[in-house]
Amino acid sequence: MFPHERLALAERYVGWLAGAGTERGLIGPREVPRLWDRHVLNSAVLGEWVPDGVRVADIGSGAGLPGLVLALARPDLDVTLVEPLLRRATFLQEVVSDLDLPVRVVRARAEELHGVESFDVVTSRAVAPLDRLAGWCMPLVAADGAMVALKGSSVTDEVEQHREELRRRGTGDPEVRALGAGVLESPTWAVRVSWAGEPQVSWRIARDARPRGQRAQRRPGPGGRRRGKGTR
């Protein structure tokens, strides 16, 4: 799953997750004993659905799952980690520097990159429901690229719930696949969404479609006062 020359780096990354990742709240303490099977290997099998030598953006990368793992498992990929929260982006940059990986870390919301960046594959793991996730990710997907998201075993139900909305937005029919069969004790479920025609960079984001932990900046009301708090 990992090239022989990258296995030591993968072990070092797991050390980061168990150490600083836990101390800074990126990984729950109870997850430490199962970092390999539930998180790292679970993310690495995503490489089964990523073509050779493409540009990849991992949205809401958090502790680097699955983007950083994908970069370790697939040295042929050009990987960018997109994470809006400072403490997470700082952690990612520290790990990338320590492992000496050619990986770019961008501290931003996905929406801030719409119309600015384009990738062959946009990945994510446990970020948001499919409709919201597509709103963030699809405007970053190149014409012949795809969004590939790691999901739970109920992904088929989620696809059915949002299928028509995705079609209205110009995507093709979502494809679901179990990854890691014969390798993992329990397969990793993923969904792939590509464009049916020309990419729609102007896909409007729902008002509440914003990465968790980010507050909306509301316009000042009369007298320069802000009109309350909350998220979009």
Coordinates of N, CA and C in Angstrom, one line a residue:
M1 N 0.8 -1.2 0.0 CA 0.0 0.0 0.0 C 0.9 1.3 0.0
F2 N 1.9 1.2 0.8 CA 2.9 2.3 0.8 C 4.2 1.8 0.1
P3 N 4.8 2.6 -0.8 CA 6.1 2.1 -1.3 C 7.1 1.9 -0.2
H4 N 8.0 0.9 -0.4 CA 8.9 0.5 0.7 C 9.7 1.7 1.2
E5 N 10.1 2.6 0.3 CA 10.9 3.7 0.8 C 10.1 4.8 1.5
R6 N 8.8 4.6 1.5 CA 7.9 5.6 2.2 C 7.3 5.1 3.5
L7 N 7.5 3.8 3.8 CA 6.9 3.2 4.9 C 7.4 3.9 6.2
A8 N 8.7 4.2 6.3 CA 9.3 4.8 7.5 C 8.6 6.2 7.7
L9 N 8.4 6.9 6.5 CA 7.7 8.2 6.6 C 6.3 8.1 7.1
A10 N 5.6 7.0 6.7 CA 4.2 6.8 7.1 C 4.2 6.5 8.6
E11 N 5.2 5.8 9.1 CA 5.3 5.5 10.5 C 5.6 6.8 11.3
R12 N 6.4 7.6 10.7 CA 6.7 8.9 11.4 C 5.5 9.8 11.5
Y13 N 4.7 9.8 10.4 CA 3.4 10.5 10.4 C 2.5 10.1 11.5
V14 N 2.4 8.7 11.6 CA 1.5 8.2 12.7 C 2.0 8.7 14.0
G15 N 3.3 8.8 14.2 CA 3.8 9.3 15.4 C 3.4 10.8 15.7
W16 N 3.3 11.5 14.6 CA 2.8 12.9 14.7 C 1.4 12.9 15.1
L17 N 0.6 12.0 14.5 CA -0.9 12.0 14.9 C -1.1 11.6 16.3
A18 N -0.3 10.6 16.8 CA -0.4 10.1 18.2 C 0.1 11.1 19.2
G19 N 1.1 11.9 18.7 CA 1.7 12.9 19.6 C 1.0 14.3 19.5
A20 N 1.6 15.1 18.7 CA 1.1 16.5 18.5 C -0.4 16.5 18.1
G21 N -0.8 15.6 17.2 CA -2.1 15.6 16.7 C -3.1 15.4 17.8
T22 N -2.8 14.5 18.8 CA -3.7 14.3 19.9 C -3.6 15.5 20.9
E23 N -2.4 16.0 21.1 CA -2.3 17.1 22.1 C -3.0 18.3 21.6
R24 N -3.1 18.5 20.3 CA -3.7 19.7 19.8 C -5.2 19.5 19.5
G25 N -5.7 18.4 19.7 CA -7.1 18.1 19.5 C -7.5 17.8 18.1
L26 N -6.5 17.4 17.3 CA -6.9 17.0 15.9 C -7.3 15.5 15.8
I27 N -6.8 14.7 16.8 CA -7.1 13.3 16.8 C -7.6 13.0 18.3
G28 N -8.7 12.3 18.4 CA -9.2 12.0 19.8 C -8.2 10.9 20.4
P29 N -8.0 11.0 21.7 CA -7.1 10.0 22.4 C -7.5 8.6 22.2
R30 N -8.8 8.3 22.1 CA -9.3 7.0 21.9 C -9.0 6.4 20.5
E31 N -8.6 7.3 19.6 CA -8.3 6.8 18.2 C -6.9 6.4 18.1
V32 N -6.0 6.7 19.0 CA -4.6 6.4 18.9 C -4.3 4.9 18.7
P33 N -5.0 4.0 19.4 CA -4.7 2.6 19.2 C -5.1 2.1 17.8
R34 N -6.0 2.8 17.1 CA -6.4 2.4 15.8 C -6.1 3.3 14.7
L35 N -5.0 4.1 14.8 CA -4.7 5.1 13.8 C -4.4 4.4 12.5
W36 N -3.7 3.3 12.5 CA -3.3 2.6 11.3 C -4.5 2.1 10.5
D37 N -5.3 1.3 11.1 CA -6.4 0.6 10.4 C -7.6 1.6 10.1
R38 N -7.9 2.4 11.1 CA -9.1 3.2 10.9 C -8.9 4.5 10.2
H39 N -7.7 5.0 10.2 CA -7.4 6.3 9.6 C -6.4 6.3 8.5
V40 N -5.2 5.7 8.7 CA -4.2 5.8 7.7 C -4.4 4.9 6.6
L41 N -4.6 3.6 6.8 CA -4.8 2.6 5.8 C -6.2 2.9 5.1
N42 N -7.1 3.3 5.9 CA -8.5 3.7 5.4 C -8.3 4.8 4.3
S43 N -7.4 5.7 4.6 CA -7.2 6.9 3.6 C -6.3 6.4 2.4
A44 N -5.3 5.6 2.7 CA -4.4 5.2 1.7 C -5.1 4.5 0.5
V45 N -6.1 3.7 0.8 CA -6.8 3.0 -0.3 C -7.5 3.9 -1.3
L46 N -7.6 5.1 -0.9 CA -8.2 6.1 -1.9 C -7.4 6.2 -3.2
G47 N -6.1 5.9 -3.0 CA -5.3 5.9 -4.2 C -5.7 4.9 -5.3
E48 N -6.6 3.9 -5.0 CA -7.1 3.0 -6.0 C -7.9 3.8 -7.0
W49 N -8.5 4.9 -6.6 CA -9.4 5.6 -7.5 C -8.8 7.0 -8.0
V50 N -7.5 7.1 -7.9 CA -6.9 8.3 -8.3 C -5.9 8.0 -9.4
P51 N -6.0 8.6 -10.6 CA -5.1 8.3 -11.8 C -3.7 8.7 -11.4
D52 N -2.8 8.2 -12.3 CA -1.4 8.5 -12.1 C -1.0 9.9 -12.4
G53 N -0.1 10.5 -11.6 CA 0.5 11.8 -11.9 C -0.4 13.0 -12.0
V54 N -1.5 13.0 -11.3 CA -2.5 14.1 -11.4 C -2.3 15.1 -10.2
R55 N -3.0 16.3 -10.4 CA -3.0 17.3 -9.3 C -4.2 17.0 -8.4
V56 N -3.9 16.9 -7.1 CA -5.0 16.6 -6.1 C -5.1 17.7 -5.1
A57 N -6.3 18.1 -4.8 CA -6.5 19.0 -3.6 C -7.4 18.2 -2.6
D58 N -6.9 18.3 -1.4 CA -7.7 17.7 -0.3 C -8.3 18.8 0.5
I59 N -9.7 18.8 0.6 CA -10.4 19.8 1.2 C -10.8 19.5 2.6
G60 N -10.6 20.5 3.5 CA -10.8 20.3 4.9 C -9.9 19.2 5.4
S61 N -8.6 19.4 5.1 CA -7.6 18.3 5.4 C -7.4 17.9 6.8
G62 N -7.7 18.9 7.7 CA -7.6 18.5 9.2 C -6.2 18.1 9.6
A63 N -6.1 16.8 10.0 CA -4.8 16.2 10.4 C -4.1 15.6 9.2
G64 N -4.6 15.8 8.0 CA -4.0 15.2 6.8 C -4.6 14.0 6.2
L65 N -5.9 13.8 6.6 CA -6.6 12.6 6.2 C -7.7 13.0 5.3
P66 N -7.7 12.5 4.0 CA -6.8 11.6 3.4 C -5.6 12.1 2.7
G67 N -5.5 13.5 2.5 CA -4.6 14.1 1.6 C -3.1 13.8 1.9
L68 N -2.7 13.9 3.1 CA -1.3 13.7 3.4 C -0.9 12.2 3.3
V69 N -1.9 11.3 3.7 CA -1.6 9.9 3.5 C -1.5 9.6 2.0
L70 N -2.3 10.2 1.2 CA -2.3 9.9 -0.2 C -1.0 10.4 -0.8
A71 N -0.4 11.5 -0.3 CA 0.9 12.0 -0.8 C 2.0 11.0 -0.4
L72 N 1.8 10.4 0.8 CA 2.8 9.4 1.2 C 2.7 8.1 0.4
A73 N 1.5 7.7 0.1 CA 1.3 6.4 -0.6 C 1.6 6.5 -2.1
R74 N 1.4 7.7 -2.6 CA 1.5 8.0 -4.1 C 2.4 9.1 -4.4
P75 N 3.7 8.9 -4.4 CA 4.7 9.9 -4.7 C 4.5 10.6 -6.1
D76 N 3.8 10.0 -7.0 CA 3.6 10.5 -8.3 C 2.6 11.7 -8.3
L77 N 1.9 11.9 -7.2 CA 0.8 12.9 -7.2 C 1.3 14.2 -6.8
D78 N 0.7 15.3 -7.3 CA 1.0 16.7 -6.9 C -0.2 17.1 -5.9
V79 N 0.1 17.1 -4.6 CA -0.9 17.2 -3.6 C -0.9 18.6 -2.9
T80 N -2.1 19.2 -2.8 CA -2.3 20.4 -2.1 C -3.3 20.1 -1.0
L81 N -3.0 20.5 0.3 CA -3.9 20.4 1.4 C -4.5 21.7 1.7
V82 N -5.8 21.7 1.7 CA -6.6 23.0 1.9 C -7.3 22.9 3.3
E83 N -7.0 23.8 4.2 CA -7.5 23.7 5.5 C -7.7 25.1 6.0
P84 N -8.9 25.5 6.5 CA -9.1 26.9 6.9 C -8.7 27.3 8.3
L85 N -8.6 26.3 9.2 CA -8.3 26.6 10.6 C -6.8 26.7 10.8
L86 N -6.3 27.7 11.5 CA -4.9 28.0 11.7 C -4.2 26.8 12.4
R87 N -4.7 26.3 13.5 CA -4.0 25.3 14.2 C -3.8 24.0 13.4
R88 N -4.8 23.7 12.6 CA -4.7 22.5 11.7 C -3.7 22.8 10.6
A89 N -3.8 24.0 10.0 CA -2.9 24.3 8.9 C -1.5 24.3 9.4
T90 N -1.3 24.8 10.6 CA 0.1 24.9 11.2 C 0.6 23.5 11.4
F91 N -0.2 22.6 11.9 CA 0.1 21.2 12.1 C 0.5 20.5 10.8
L92 N -0.3 20.7 9.8 CA 0.0 20.2 8.5 C 1.4 20.7 7.9
Q93 N 1.6 22.0 8.1 CA 2.9 22.5 7.6 C 4.1 21.9 8.3
E94 N 3.9 21.8 9.6 CA 5.0 21.2 10.4 C 5.3 19.8 10.0
V95 N 4.3 19.0 9.8 CA 4.4 17.6 9.4 C 5.1 17.5 8.0
V96 N 4.6 18.3 7.1 CA 5.1 18.3 5.7 C 6.6 18.7 5.7
S97 N 7.0 19.7 6.5 CA 8.3 20.1 6.6 C 9.2 19.0 7.2
D98 N 8.7 18.4 8.3 CA 9.5 17.3 9.0 C 9.7 16.1 8.1
L99 N 8.7 15.7 7.3 CA 8.8 14.6 6.4 C 9.4 14.9 5.1
D100 N 9.7 16.2 4.9 CA 10.3 16.7 3.6 C 9.5 16.3 2.4
L101 N 8.2 16.5 2.4 CA 7.3 16.1 1.3 C 7.1 17.3 0.4
P102 N 7.0 17.1 -0.9 CA 6.7 18.2 -1.8 C 5.2 18.4 -1.9
V103 N 4.6 18.8 -0.7 CA 3.2 19.0 -0.6 C 2.9 20.4 -0.2
R104 N 1.9 21.1 -0.8 CA 1.6 22.4 -0.5 C 0.5 22.5 0.5
V105 N 0.6 23.4 1.5 CA -0.5 23.6 2.4 C -1.1 25.0 2.2
V106 N -2.4 25.1 2.0 CA -3.0 26.3 1.8 C -4.1 26.5 2.9
R107 N -3.9 27.6 3.6 CA -4.9 27.9 4.7 C -6.0 28.8 4.0
A108 N -7.1 28.1 3.7 CA -8.2 28.8 3.1 C -9.4 27.9 3.1
R109 N -10.6 28.5 2.9 CA -11.8 27.8 2.7 C -11.8 27.4 1.2
A110 N -12.4 26.3 0.9 CA -12.5 25.9 -0.5 C -13.1 27.0 -1.4
E111 N -14.1 27.7 -0.9 CA -14.7 28.7 -1.7 C -13.8 29.8 -2.2
E112 N -12.8 30.1 -1.3 CA -11.8 31.1 -1.7 C -10.9 30.8 -2.9
L113 N -10.9 29.5 -3.2 CA -10.1 29.1 -4.4 C -10.9 28.9 -5.6
H114 N -12.3 29.1 -5.5 CA -13.1 29.0 -6.7 C -12.7 30.0 -7.8
G115 N -12.5 29.5 -9.0 CA -12.1 30.4 -10.1 C -10.7 30.8 -10.1
V116 N -9.9 30.3 -9.1 CA -8.5 30.6 -8.9 C -7.7 29.3 -9.2
E117 N -8.1 28.2 -8.6 CA -7.4 26.9 -8.7 C -8.2 25.9 -9.4
S118 N -7.6 24.9 -10.1 CA -8.2 23.8 -10.7 C -7.4 22.6 -10.5
F119 N -8.1 21.4 -10.2 CA -7.4 20.2 -9.9 C -8.0 19.0 -10.7
D120 N -7.2 18.0 -10.9 CA -7.8 16.8 -11.5 C -8.6 16.0 -10.6
V121 N -8.3 16.0 -9.3 CA -9.0 15.2 -8.3 C -9.1 16.1 -7.1
V122 N -10.3 16.2 -6.5 CA -10.5 16.9 -5.2 C -11.1 15.8 -4.2
T123 N -10.3 15.7 -3.1 CA -10.7 14.6 -2.2 C -11.2 15.3 -0.9
S124 N -11.8 14.4 0.0 CA -12.2 14.8 1.3 C -12.6 13.6 2.1
R125 N -12.7 13.8 3.4 CA -13.0 12.7 4.3 C -13.9 13.2 5.4
A126 N -15.1 12.8 5.5 CA -16.0 13.1 6.6 C -16.1 14.7 6.8
V127 N -16.3 15.4 5.7 CA -16.3 16.9 5.8 C -17.8 17.4 5.9
A128 N -18.7 16.9 5.1 CA -20.0 17.4 5.0 C -20.9 16.5 4.2
P129 N -22.3 16.7 4.3 CA -23.2 16.0 3.4 C -22.8 16.2 1.9
L130 N -23.2 15.3 1.1 CA -22.8 15.3 -0.3 C -23.1 16.6 -1.1
D131 N -24.3 17.1 -0.8 CA -24.7 18.3 -1.6 C -23.8 19.5 -1.2
R132 N -23.6 19.7 0.1 CA -22.7 20.8 0.5 C -21.3 20.6 0.0
L133 N -20.8 19.3 0.2 CA -19.5 19.0 -0.2 C -19.2 19.3 -1.6
A134 N -20.2 18.9 -2.5 CA -20.0 19.1 -3.9 C -20.0 20.6 -4.2
G135 N -20.8 21.4 -3.4 CA -20.8 22.9 -3.6 C -19.4 23.5 -3.3
W136 N -18.7 22.9 -2.4 CA -17.3 23.4 -2.1 C -16.3 22.9 -3.1
C137 N -16.4 21.6 -3.5 CA -15.4 20.9 -4.2 C -15.5 21.0 -5.7
M138 N -16.7 20.8 -6.3 CA -16.9 20.7 -7.7 C -16.3 21.9 -8.5
P139 N -16.5 23.2 -8.0 CA -15.9 24.3 -8.7 C -14.4 24.3 -8.8
L140 N -13.8 23.4 -8.0 CA -12.3 23.2 -8.1 C -11.9 22.1 -9.1
V141 N -12.9 21.3 -9.5 CA -12.6 20.2 -10.4 C -12.5 20.6 -11.8
A142 N -11.4 20.1 -12.5 CA -11.2 20.4 -13.9 C -12.2 19.7 -14.7
A143 N -12.3 20.1 -16.0 CA -13.4 19.6 -16.9 C -13.4 18.0 -17.0
D144 N -12.2 17.4 -17.0 CA -12.2 15.9 -17.1 C -11.8 15.3 -15.8
G145 N -11.9 16.1 -14.7 CA -11.5 15.5 -13.3 C -12.7 15.0 -12.6
A146 N -12.5 14.9 -11.2 CA -13.6 14.3 -10.4 C -13.4 14.7 -8.9
M147 N -14.5 14.7 -8.2 CA -14.4 14.8 -6.8 C -14.5 13.3 -6.3
V148 N -13.6 13.0 -5.4 CA -13.6 11.6 -4.8 C -13.7 11.8 -3.3
A149 N -14.8 11.4 -2.6 CA -14.9 11.6 -1.2 C -15.1 10.3 -0.5
L150 N -14.3 10.2 0.6 CA -14.5 9.0 1.5 C -15.8 9.2 2.4
K151 N -16.6 8.2 2.4 CA -17.9 8.3 3.1 C -18.1 7.0 3.9
G152 N -19.1 7.0 4.7 CA -19.5 5.8 5.5 C -20.2 4.8 4.7
S153 N -20.6 3.7 5.3 CA -21.3 2.6 4.6 C -22.7 3.0 4.1
S154 N -23.2 4.1 4.6 CA -24.6 4.6 4.2 C -24.5 5.5 3.0
V155 N -23.3 5.5 2.3 CA -23.1 6.5 1.2 C -24.1 6.3 0.1
T156 N -24.6 5.1 -0.2 CA -25.6 4.9 -1.2 C -26.9 5.6 -0.9
D157 N -27.3 5.6 0.3 CA -28.5 6.4 0.7 C -28.3 7.9 0.5
E158 N -27.1 8.3 0.9 CA -26.8 9.7 0.7 C -26.8 10.2 -0.7
V159 N -26.2 9.3 -1.6 CA -26.2 9.6 -3.0 C -27.7 9.7 -3.5
E160 N -28.5 8.8 -3.1 CA -29.9 8.9 -3.6 C -30.6 10.1 -3.1
Q161 N -30.3 10.6 -1.9 CA -30.9 11.8 -1.4 C -30.5 13.0 -2.2
H162 N -29.3 13.1 -2.7 CA -28.8 14.3 -3.3 C -28.6 14.1 -4.8
R163 N -28.9 13.0 -5.4 CA -28.7 12.7 -6.8 C -29.2 13.8 -7.7
E164 N -30.5 14.2 -7.6 CA -31.2 15.1 -8.5 C -30.6 16.5 -8.3
E165 N -30.2 16.9 -7.1 CA -29.6 18.2 -6.9 C -28.3 18.3 -7.6
L166 N -27.5 17.2 -7.6 CA -26.2 17.2 -8.3 C -26.4 17.3 -9.8
R167 N -27.4 16.6 -10.3 CA -27.6 16.7 -11.7 C -28.0 18.1 -12.1
R168 N -28.9 18.7 -11.3 CA -29.3 20.1 -11.6 C -28.1 21.1 -11.7
R169 N -27.0 20.7 -10.9 CA -25.8 21.5 -10.9 C -24.8 21.2 -12.0
G170 N -25.2 20.2 -12.8 CA -24.3 19.9 -14.0 C -23.4 18.7 -13.8
T171 N -23.5 17.9 -12.8 CA -22.6 16.8 -12.7 C -23.2 15.5 -13.3
G172 N -22.3 14.6 -13.5 CA -22.8 13.3 -14.0 C -23.3 12.5 -12.8
D173 N -23.7 11.2 -13.1 CA -24.3 10.4 -12.1 C -23.2 9.9 -11.1
P174 N -23.4 10.1 -9.8 CA -22.3 9.7 -8.8 C -22.1 8.2 -8.8
E175 N -20.8 7.8 -8.6 CA -20.5 6.4 -8.6 C -19.9 6.1 -7.2
V176 N -20.4 5.0 -6.7 CA -20.0 4.5 -5.4 C -19.1 3.3 -5.5
R177 N -18.1 3.2 -4.7 CA -17.2 2.0 -4.8 C -16.7 1.7 -3.4
A178 N -16.5 0.4 -3.1 CA -15.8 -0.1 -1.9 C -14.3 -0.2 -2.2
L179 N -13.5 0.5 -1.5 CA -12.0 0.5 -1.7 C -11.3 -0.4 -0.7
G180 N -10.2 -1.0 -1.0 CA -9.4 -1.8 -0.1 C -9.9 -3.2 0.1
A181 N -10.8 -3.7 -0.8 CA -11.3 -5.0 -0.6 C -10.1 -6.0 -0.7
G182 N -10.0 -7.0 0.2 CA -8.9 -7.9 0.3 C -7.7 -7.4 1.0
V183 N -7.7 -6.1 1.3 CA -6.6 -5.4 2.0 C -7.0 -5.0 3.4
L184 N -8.2 -4.4 3.5 CA -8.7 -3.9 4.8 C -9.7 -4.9 5.4
E185 N -9.8 -5.0 6.7 CA -10.8 -5.8 7.3 C -12.2 -5.4 6.9
S186 N -12.4 -4.1 6.9 CA -13.7 -3.5 6.4 C -13.3 -2.5 5.3
P187 N -14.0 -2.6 4.2 CA -13.6 -1.7 3.1 C -13.9 -0.3 3.4
T188 N -13.3 0.6 2.6 CA -13.5 2.0 2.7 C -14.5 2.4 1.6
W189 N -15.6 3.1 1.9 CA -16.6 3.5 0.9 C -16.3 4.9 0.4
A190 N -16.4 5.0 -0.9 CA -16.1 6.3 -1.5 C -17.1 6.6 -2.6
V191 N -17.3 7.9 -2.9 CA -18.2 8.3 -4.0 C -17.4 9.2 -4.9
R192 N -17.6 9.0 -6.2 CA -16.9 9.8 -7.2 C -17.9 10.6 -8.0
V193 N -17.7 11.9 -8.2 CA -18.6 12.8 -8.9 C -17.8 13.6 -9.9
S194 N -18.2 13.5 -11.2 CA -17.5 14.3 -12.2 C -18.5 15.2 -13.0
W195 N -18.0 16.0 -13.8 CA -18.9 16.9 -14.6 C -19.6 16.2 -15.7
A196 N -20.8 16.5 -16.0 CA -21.5 16.0 -17.2 C -21.1 16.8 -18.4
G197 N -20.8 18.1 -18.2 CA -20.5 19.0 -19.3 C -19.4 19.9 -18.9
E198 N -19.5 21.2 -19.2 CA -18.5 22.2 -18.8 C -18.6 22.4 -17.3
P199 N -17.4 22.6 -16.6 CA -17.4 22.9 -15.2 C -18.2 24.2 -14.9
Q200 N -18.9 24.2 -13.7 CA -19.6 25.4 -13.3 C -18.9 26.0 -12.1
V201 N -18.0 26.9 -12.4 CA -17.2 27.5 -11.3 C -18.1 28.4 -10.5
S202 N -19.2 28.9 -11.0 CA -20.0 29.8 -10.3 C -21.1 29.1 -9.5
W203 N -21.0 27.8 -9.3 CA -21.9 27.1 -8.4 C -22.0 27.8 -7.1
R204 N -23.2 28.3 -6.8 CA -23.5 29.1 -5.6 C -23.5 28.2 -4.4
I205 N -22.9 28.6 -3.3 CA -22.8 27.8 -2.1 C -24.0 28.1 -1.2
A206 N -24.6 27.1 -0.6 CA -25.7 27.3 0.3 C -25.3 28.2 1.4
R207 N -26.2 29.0 2.0 CA -25.8 29.9 3.1 C -25.1 29.3 4.3
D208 N -25.5 28.0 4.5 CA -24.9 27.3 5.7 C -23.8 26.5 5.3
A209 N -23.3 26.5 4.0 CA -22.3 25.7 3.6 C -20.9 26.3 3.8
R210 N -20.4 26.0 5.0 CA -19.2 26.6 5.4 C -18.5 25.6 6.4
P211 N -17.2 25.4 6.2 CA -16.5 24.4 7.1 C -16.7 24.7 8.5
R212 N -16.9 23.6 9.3 CA -17.2 23.7 10.7 C -16.1 24.5 11.4
G213 N -16.6 25.4 12.4 CA -15.7 26.1 13.2 C -15.4 27.5 12.6
Q214 N -16.0 27.8 11.4 CA -15.8 29.1 10.8 C -17.0 30.0 11.0
R215 N -16.8 31.1 11.5 CA -18.0 32.1 11.6 C -18.1 32.9 10.4
A216 N -19.4 33.2 10.0 CA -19.6 34.1 8.9 C -19.3 35.5 9.3
Q217 N -18.8 36.2 8.3 CA -18.5 37.7 8.5 C -19.7 38.4 7.9
R218 N -20.6 38.9 8.8 CA -21.8 39.6 8.3 C -21.5 41.1 8.0
R219 N -22.2 41.6 7.1 CA -22.1 43.0 6.7 C -22.6 43.9 7.8
P220 N -22.0 45.0 8.1 CA -22.5 45.9 9.1 C -23.9 46.4 8.8
G221 N -24.7 46.5 9.8 CA -26.1 47.0 9.6 C -26.0 48.5 9.8
P222 N -27.2 49.1 10.0 CA -27.3 50.6 10.1 C -26.4 51.0 11.3
G223 N -25.7 52.1 11.1 CA -24.9 52.6 12.2 C -23.5 51.9 12.3
G224 N -23.3 51.0 11.4 CA -22.0 50.3 11.4 C -22.0 49.0 12.3
R225 N -23.1 48.7 12.9 CA -23.2 47.6 13.8 C -23.4 46.3 13.0
R226 N -22.8 45.2 13.5 CA -23.0 44.0 12.8 C -24.4 43.4 13.2
R227 N -25.0 42.7 12.3 CA -26.4 42.2 12.5 C -26.4 40.9 13.1
G228 N -25.7 40.7 14.2 CA -25.8 39.5 14.9 C -24.7 38.5 14.6
K229 N -24.7 37.3 15.2 CA -23.7 36.3 15.0 C -24.4 35.1 14.4
G230 N -23.5 34.1 13.9 CA -24.0 32.9 13.4 C -23.2 32.5 12.2
T231 N -23.6 31.4 11.5 CA -23.0 30.9 10.3 C -23.9 31.1 9.2
R232 N -23.3 31.1 8.0 CA -24.1 31.2 6.8 C -25.1 30.0 6.6

